[in-house]
Short mmCIF file of C-alpha atoms and ligand atoms in Angstrom, two decimals:
data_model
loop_
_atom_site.label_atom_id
_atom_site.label_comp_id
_atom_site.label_asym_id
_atom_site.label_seq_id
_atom_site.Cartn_x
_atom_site.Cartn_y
_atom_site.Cartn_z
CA UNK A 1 150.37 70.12 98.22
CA UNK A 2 150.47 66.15 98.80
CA UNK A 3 152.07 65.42 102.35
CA UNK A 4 154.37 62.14 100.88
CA UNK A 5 152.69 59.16 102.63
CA UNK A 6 155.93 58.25 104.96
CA UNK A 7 155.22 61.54 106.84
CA UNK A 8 151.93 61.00 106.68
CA UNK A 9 152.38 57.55 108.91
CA UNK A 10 155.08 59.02 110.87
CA UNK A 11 152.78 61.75 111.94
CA UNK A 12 149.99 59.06 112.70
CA UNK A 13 152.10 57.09 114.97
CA UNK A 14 153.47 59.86 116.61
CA UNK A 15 149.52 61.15 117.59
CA UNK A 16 148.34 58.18 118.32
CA UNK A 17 151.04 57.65 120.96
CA UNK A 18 149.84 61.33 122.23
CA UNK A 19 146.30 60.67 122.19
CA UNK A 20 147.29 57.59 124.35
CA UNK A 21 148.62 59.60 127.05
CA UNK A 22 145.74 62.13 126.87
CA UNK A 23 143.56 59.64 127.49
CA UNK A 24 145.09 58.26 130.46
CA UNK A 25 144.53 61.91 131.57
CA UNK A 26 140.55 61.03 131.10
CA UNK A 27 140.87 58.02 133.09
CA UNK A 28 143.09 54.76 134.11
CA UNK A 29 142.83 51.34 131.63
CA UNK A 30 143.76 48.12 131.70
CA UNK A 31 146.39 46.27 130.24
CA UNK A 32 143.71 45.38 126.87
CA UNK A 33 142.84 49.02 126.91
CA UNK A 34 139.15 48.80 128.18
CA UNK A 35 138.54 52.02 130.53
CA UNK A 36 138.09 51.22 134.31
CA UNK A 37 136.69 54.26 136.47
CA UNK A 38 138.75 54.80 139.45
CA UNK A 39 137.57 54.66 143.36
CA UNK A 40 135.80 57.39 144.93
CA UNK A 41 137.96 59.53 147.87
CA UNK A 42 135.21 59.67 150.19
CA UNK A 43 133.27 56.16 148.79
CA UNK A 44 132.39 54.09 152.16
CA UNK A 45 128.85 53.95 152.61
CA UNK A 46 127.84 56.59 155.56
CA UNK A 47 125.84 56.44 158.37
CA UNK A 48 122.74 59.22 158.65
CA UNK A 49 124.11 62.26 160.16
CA UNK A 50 122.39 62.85 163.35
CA UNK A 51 121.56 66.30 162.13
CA UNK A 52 119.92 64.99 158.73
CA UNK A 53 117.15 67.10 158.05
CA UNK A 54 117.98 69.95 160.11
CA UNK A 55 118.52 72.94 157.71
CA UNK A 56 121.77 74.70 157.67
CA UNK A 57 124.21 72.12 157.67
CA UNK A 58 124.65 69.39 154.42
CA UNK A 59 125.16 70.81 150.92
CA UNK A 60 125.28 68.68 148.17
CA UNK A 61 127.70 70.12 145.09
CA UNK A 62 126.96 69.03 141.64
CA UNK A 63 128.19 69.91 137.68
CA UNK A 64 125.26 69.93 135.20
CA UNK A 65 126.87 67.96 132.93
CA UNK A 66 128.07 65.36 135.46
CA UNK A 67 125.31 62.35 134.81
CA UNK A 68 126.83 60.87 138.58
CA UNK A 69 125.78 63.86 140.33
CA UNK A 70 122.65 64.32 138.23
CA UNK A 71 121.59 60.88 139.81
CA UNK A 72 121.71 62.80 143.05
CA UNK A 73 120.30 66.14 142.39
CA UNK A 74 117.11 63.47 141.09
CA UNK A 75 116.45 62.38 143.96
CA UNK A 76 117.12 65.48 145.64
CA UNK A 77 114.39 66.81 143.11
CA UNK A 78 111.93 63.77 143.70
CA UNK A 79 112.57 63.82 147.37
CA UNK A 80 111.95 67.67 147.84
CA UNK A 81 115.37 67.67 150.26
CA UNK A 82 115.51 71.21 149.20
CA UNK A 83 114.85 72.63 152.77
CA UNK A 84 117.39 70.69 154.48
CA UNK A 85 120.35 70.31 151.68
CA UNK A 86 121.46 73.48 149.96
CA UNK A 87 122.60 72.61 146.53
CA UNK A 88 125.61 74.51 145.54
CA UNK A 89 126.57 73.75 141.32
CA UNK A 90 130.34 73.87 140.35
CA UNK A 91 131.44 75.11 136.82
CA UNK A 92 133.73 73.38 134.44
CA UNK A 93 137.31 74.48 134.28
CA UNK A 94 138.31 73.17 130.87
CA UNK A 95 141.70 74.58 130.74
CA UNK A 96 142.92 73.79 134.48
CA UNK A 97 140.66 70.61 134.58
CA UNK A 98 139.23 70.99 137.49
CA UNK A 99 136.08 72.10 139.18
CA UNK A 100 135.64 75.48 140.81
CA UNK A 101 132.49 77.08 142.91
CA UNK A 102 131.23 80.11 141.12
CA UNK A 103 131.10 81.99 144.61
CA UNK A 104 133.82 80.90 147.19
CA UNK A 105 132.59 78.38 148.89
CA UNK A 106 134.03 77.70 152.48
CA UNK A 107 137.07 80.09 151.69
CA UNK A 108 137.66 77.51 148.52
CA UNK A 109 137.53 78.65 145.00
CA UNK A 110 137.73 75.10 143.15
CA UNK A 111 136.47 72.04 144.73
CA UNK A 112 139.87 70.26 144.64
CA UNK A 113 140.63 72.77 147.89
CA UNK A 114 137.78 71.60 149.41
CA UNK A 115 139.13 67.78 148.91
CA UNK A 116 142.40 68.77 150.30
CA UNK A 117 140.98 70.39 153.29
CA UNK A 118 139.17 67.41 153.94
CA UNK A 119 142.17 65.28 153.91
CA UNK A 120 141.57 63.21 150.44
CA UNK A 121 144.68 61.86 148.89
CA UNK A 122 146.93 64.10 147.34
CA UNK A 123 146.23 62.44 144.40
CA UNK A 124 142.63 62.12 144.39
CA UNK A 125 140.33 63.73 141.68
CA UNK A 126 138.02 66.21 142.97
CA UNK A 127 134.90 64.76 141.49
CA UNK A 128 130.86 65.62 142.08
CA UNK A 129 129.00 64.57 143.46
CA UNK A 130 129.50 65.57 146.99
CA UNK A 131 127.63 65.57 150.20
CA UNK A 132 129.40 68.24 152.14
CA UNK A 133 128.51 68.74 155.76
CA UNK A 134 129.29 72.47 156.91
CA UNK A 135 129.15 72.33 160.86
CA UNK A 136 131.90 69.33 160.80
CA UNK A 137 133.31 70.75 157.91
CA UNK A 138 133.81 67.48 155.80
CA UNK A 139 132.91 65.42 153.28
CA UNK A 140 130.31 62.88 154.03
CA UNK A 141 130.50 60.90 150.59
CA UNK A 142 131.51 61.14 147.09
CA UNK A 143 130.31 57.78 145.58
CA UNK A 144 127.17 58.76 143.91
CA UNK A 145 125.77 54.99 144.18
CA UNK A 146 125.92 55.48 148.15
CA UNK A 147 124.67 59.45 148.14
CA UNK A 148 121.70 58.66 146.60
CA UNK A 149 120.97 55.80 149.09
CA UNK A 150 122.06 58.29 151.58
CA UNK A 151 119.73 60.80 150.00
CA UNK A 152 116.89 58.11 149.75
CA UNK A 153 116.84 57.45 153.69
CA UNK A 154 117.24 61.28 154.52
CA UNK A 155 114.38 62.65 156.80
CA UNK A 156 111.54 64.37 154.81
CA UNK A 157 107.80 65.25 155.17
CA UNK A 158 106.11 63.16 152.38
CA UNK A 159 108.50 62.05 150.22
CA UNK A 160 108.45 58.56 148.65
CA UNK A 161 110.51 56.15 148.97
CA UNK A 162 112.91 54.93 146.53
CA UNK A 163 114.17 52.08 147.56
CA UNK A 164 111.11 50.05 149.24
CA UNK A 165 112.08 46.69 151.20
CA UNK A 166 109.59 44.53 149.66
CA UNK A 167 111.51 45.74 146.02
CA UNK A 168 115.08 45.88 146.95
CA UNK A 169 116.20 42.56 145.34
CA UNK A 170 115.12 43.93 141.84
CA UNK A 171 116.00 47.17 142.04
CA UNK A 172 119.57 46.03 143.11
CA UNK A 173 119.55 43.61 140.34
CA UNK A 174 118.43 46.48 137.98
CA UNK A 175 121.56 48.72 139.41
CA UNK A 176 124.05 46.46 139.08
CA UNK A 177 123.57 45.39 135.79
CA UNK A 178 123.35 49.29 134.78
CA UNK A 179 126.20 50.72 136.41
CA UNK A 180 127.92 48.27 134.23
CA UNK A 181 126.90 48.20 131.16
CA UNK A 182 125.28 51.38 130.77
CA UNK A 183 126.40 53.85 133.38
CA UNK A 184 129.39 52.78 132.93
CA UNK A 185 129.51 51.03 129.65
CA UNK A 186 129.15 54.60 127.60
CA UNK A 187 131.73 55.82 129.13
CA UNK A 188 133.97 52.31 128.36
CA UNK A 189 132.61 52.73 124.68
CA UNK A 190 133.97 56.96 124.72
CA UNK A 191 137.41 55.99 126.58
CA UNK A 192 138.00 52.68 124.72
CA UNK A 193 141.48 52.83 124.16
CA UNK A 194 141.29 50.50 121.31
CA UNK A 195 138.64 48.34 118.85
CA UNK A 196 137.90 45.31 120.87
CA UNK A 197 137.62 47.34 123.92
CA UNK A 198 135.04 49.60 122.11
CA UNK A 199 133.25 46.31 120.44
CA UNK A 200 132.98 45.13 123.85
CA UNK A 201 131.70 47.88 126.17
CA UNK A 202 129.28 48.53 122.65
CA UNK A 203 127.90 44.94 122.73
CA UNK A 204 127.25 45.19 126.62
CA UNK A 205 125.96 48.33 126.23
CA UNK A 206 123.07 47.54 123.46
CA UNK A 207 122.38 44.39 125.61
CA UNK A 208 121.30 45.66 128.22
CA UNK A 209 118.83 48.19 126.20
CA UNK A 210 117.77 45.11 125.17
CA UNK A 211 116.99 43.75 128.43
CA UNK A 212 115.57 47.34 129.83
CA UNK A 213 113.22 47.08 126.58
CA UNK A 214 111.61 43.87 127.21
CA UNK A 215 111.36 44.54 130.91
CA UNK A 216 109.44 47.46 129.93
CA UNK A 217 107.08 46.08 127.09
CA UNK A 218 105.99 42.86 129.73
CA UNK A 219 105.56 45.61 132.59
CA UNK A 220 106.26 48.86 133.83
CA UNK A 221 105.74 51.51 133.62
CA UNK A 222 108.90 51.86 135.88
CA UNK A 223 111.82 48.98 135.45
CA UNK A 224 110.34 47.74 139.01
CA UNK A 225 107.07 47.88 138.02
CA UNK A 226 104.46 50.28 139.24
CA UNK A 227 106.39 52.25 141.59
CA UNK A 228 109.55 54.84 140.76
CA UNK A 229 113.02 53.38 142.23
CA UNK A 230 116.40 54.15 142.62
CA UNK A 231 117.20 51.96 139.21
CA UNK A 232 115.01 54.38 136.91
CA UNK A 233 117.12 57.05 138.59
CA UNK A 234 120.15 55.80 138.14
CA UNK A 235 118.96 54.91 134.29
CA UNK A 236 117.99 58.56 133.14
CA UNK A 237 121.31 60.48 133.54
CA UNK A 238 122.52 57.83 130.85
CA UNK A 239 119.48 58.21 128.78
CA UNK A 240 118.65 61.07 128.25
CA UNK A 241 122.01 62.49 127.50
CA UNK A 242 122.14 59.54 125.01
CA UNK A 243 121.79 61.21 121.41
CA UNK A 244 123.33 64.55 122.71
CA UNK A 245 126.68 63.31 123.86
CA UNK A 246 126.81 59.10 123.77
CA UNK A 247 125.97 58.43 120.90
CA UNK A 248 127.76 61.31 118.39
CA UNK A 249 130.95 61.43 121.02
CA UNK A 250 131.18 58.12 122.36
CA UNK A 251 129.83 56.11 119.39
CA UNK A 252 126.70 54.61 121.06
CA UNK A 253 124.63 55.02 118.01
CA UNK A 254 124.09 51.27 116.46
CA UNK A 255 120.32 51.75 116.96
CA UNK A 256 118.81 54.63 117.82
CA UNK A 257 116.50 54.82 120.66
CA UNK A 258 113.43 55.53 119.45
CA UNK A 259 113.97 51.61 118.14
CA UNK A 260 113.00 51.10 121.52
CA UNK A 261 109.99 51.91 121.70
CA UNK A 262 109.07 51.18 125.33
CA UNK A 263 112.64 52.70 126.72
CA UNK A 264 111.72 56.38 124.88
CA UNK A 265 108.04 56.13 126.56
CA UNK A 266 109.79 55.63 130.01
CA UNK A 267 112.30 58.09 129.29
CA UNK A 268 109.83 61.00 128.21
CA UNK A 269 107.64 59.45 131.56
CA UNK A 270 110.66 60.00 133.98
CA UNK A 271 111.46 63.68 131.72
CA UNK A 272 107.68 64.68 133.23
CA UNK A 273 108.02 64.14 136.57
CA UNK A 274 108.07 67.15 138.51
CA UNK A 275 110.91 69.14 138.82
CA UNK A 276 113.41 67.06 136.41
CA UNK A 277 113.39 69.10 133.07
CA UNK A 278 114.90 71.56 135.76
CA UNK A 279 117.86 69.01 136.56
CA UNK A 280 118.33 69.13 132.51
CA UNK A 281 121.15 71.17 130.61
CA UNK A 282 121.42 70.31 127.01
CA UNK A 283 123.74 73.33 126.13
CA UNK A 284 125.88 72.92 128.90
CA UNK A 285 126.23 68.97 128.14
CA UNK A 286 127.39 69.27 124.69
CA UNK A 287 129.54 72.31 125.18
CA UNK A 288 131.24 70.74 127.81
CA UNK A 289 131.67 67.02 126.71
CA UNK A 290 132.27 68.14 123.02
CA UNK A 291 134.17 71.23 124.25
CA UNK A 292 136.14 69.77 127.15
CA UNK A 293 137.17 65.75 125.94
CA UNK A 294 140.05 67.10 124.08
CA UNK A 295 141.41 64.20 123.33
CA UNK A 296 137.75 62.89 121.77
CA UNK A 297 136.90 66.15 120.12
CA UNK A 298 140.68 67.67 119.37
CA UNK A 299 139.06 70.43 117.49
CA UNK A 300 136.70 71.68 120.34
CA UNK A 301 133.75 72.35 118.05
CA UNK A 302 130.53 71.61 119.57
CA UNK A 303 127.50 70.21 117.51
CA UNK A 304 124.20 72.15 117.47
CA UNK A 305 121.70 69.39 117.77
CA UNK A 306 119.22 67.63 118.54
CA UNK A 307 116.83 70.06 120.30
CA UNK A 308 116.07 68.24 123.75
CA UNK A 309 112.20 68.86 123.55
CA UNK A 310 112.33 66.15 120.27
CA UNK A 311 113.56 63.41 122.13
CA UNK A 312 111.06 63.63 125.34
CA UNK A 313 107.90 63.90 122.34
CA UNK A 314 106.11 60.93 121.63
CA UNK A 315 107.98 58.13 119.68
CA UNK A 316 109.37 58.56 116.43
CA UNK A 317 108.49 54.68 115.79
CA UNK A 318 105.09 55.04 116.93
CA UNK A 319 102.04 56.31 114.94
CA UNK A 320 100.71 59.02 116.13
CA UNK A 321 97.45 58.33 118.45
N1 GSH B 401 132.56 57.54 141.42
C1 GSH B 401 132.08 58.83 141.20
C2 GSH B 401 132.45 59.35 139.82
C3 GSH B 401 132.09 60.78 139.66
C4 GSH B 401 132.81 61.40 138.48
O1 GSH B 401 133.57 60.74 137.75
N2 GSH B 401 132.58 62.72 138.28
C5 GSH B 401 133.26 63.43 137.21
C6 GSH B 401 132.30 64.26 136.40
S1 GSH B 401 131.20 63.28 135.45
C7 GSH B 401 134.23 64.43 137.80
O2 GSH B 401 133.89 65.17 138.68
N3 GSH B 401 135.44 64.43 137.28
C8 GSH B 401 136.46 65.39 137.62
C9 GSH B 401 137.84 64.76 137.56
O3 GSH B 401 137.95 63.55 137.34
O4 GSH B 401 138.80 65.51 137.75
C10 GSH B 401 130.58 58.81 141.40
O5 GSH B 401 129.86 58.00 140.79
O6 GSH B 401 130.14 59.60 142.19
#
């Protein structure tokens, strides 16, 4: 039977009012609607523990779906800070929207008791990624942008060096532009509250592909140049989550990115680097992006596709060599 067309708007108006406050639940906006990410509990940048290195003592706790702490487990990966940081993952809550340790962890059973404990605000989000230090019992940072320059200067036998003086004008250049517009910008494109928020964050977002593209094409093979840096890491949590959860959930699909021919090459590069396909969760992504962003996916149904080993292949746009 035909709902009559005055329900029909009455209905509308009334869920788009609730979606509205749902996704204020996802995060804060401004007063045009474009999403702005709030300010991490434990955010100033730290000093080096004195005890950096020792084992025993610093555990970092990450989600797998989380593409700000998969920036840190990287260079936890690429740094081999294994023996000195024990890396505890968290597990998606869905229902109680929180975080919680799949063994207790410090007598806490979600991470939001850990925050507490620690003293964050009472209304803080308990977000990963965190650098937890267990002989002071406290949170050394939360801000993944400072962790992994944290993580970067952290004592280790042999392990390169991310963030190298004679590079750290470009590769700060190269961070801020993506923590805007692509770090971030997916996620303005997903929260948008409205069109010209979305058309925004989109444009931004496609620009600086763009810009990553051409970088790429005149040089490489890392955004830097011929050494790996703390902007491709920052770059590949984005990326390679791109046509599993941005661009079906958040509607960053206006070109695929195997129209970028130099970006896929530098993607499936970064995919091979040792230890990284390990920091990679496809299943756990979509279930819980698709599964858990109510207010995105009210039905909860997750999408079976694409396989992860097609998009770190050679590229689509490319004939085969
Ligand atoms: N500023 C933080 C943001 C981290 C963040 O938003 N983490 C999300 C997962 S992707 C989280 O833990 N959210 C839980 C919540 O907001 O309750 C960073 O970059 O480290």
């Amino acid at each position: 039977m035909a709902i009559p067309p005055p329900v029909v708007a009455a209905v509308r108006q009334a869920w788009h009012w609730q979606w509205l406050q749902l996704m204020g639940g996802l995060g804060p906006a401004d007063t045009q609607g474009n999403y702005r990410r709030p300010v991490a509990a434990f955010s100033a940048s730290p000093e080096l523990p004195a005890s950096a290195g020792q084992p025993g003592g610093h555990v970092l706790i990450v989600g797998r779906s989380c593409p700000w702490a998969h920036r840190a487990w990287l260079v936890w990966t690429l740094r081999g800070l294994g023996e000195s940081i024990e890396l505890v993952v968290v597990e998606p809550d869905p229902k109680a929207g929180r975080w919680r340790f799949a063994e207790p962890f410090e007598g806490a059973t979600a991470l939001i008791d850990l925050y507490r404990r620690c003293g964050s605000d009472p209304r803080a989000r308990a977000t990963v990624p965190v650098l937890y230090d267990r002989r002071e019992q406290r949170i050394v940072v939360n801000e993944s942008a400072r962790l992994i320059e944290l993580l970067n200067r952290w004592p280790a036998a042999a392990a390169p060096d991310l963030e190298p003086a004679e590079r750290a004008e470009a590769i700060g250049q190269w961070r801020v532009r993506l923590q805007d517009a692509v770090n971030d910008g997916v996620y303005r494109c997903g929260f948008a509250r409205n069109q010209a928020a979305y058309d925004k964050a989109e444009v931004e977002l496609f620009a600086g592909f763009d810009a990553m593209e051409q970088a790429l094409a005149g040089g490489g093979p890392w955004l830097c140049g011929d050494q790996l840096t703390l902007a491709d890491v920052v770059l590949f949590p984005t990326l390679i989550r791109l046509e599993l959860v941005y661009a079906p959930l958040f509607g960053c699909s206006r070109r695929p990115l195997w129209q970028f021919p130099a970006l896929w090459d530098w993607r499936r590069r970064f995919f091979g680097l040792g230890g990284v396909a390990d920091t990679c969760f496809p299943e756990a992504w979509r279930r819980d992006y698709f599964g858990a962003l109510f207010p995105l996916q009210p039905s909860g149904i997750v999408p079976a596709g694409p396989d992860l080993a097609t998009l770190v292949g050679g590229c689509p746009s490319k004939a085969p060599p």
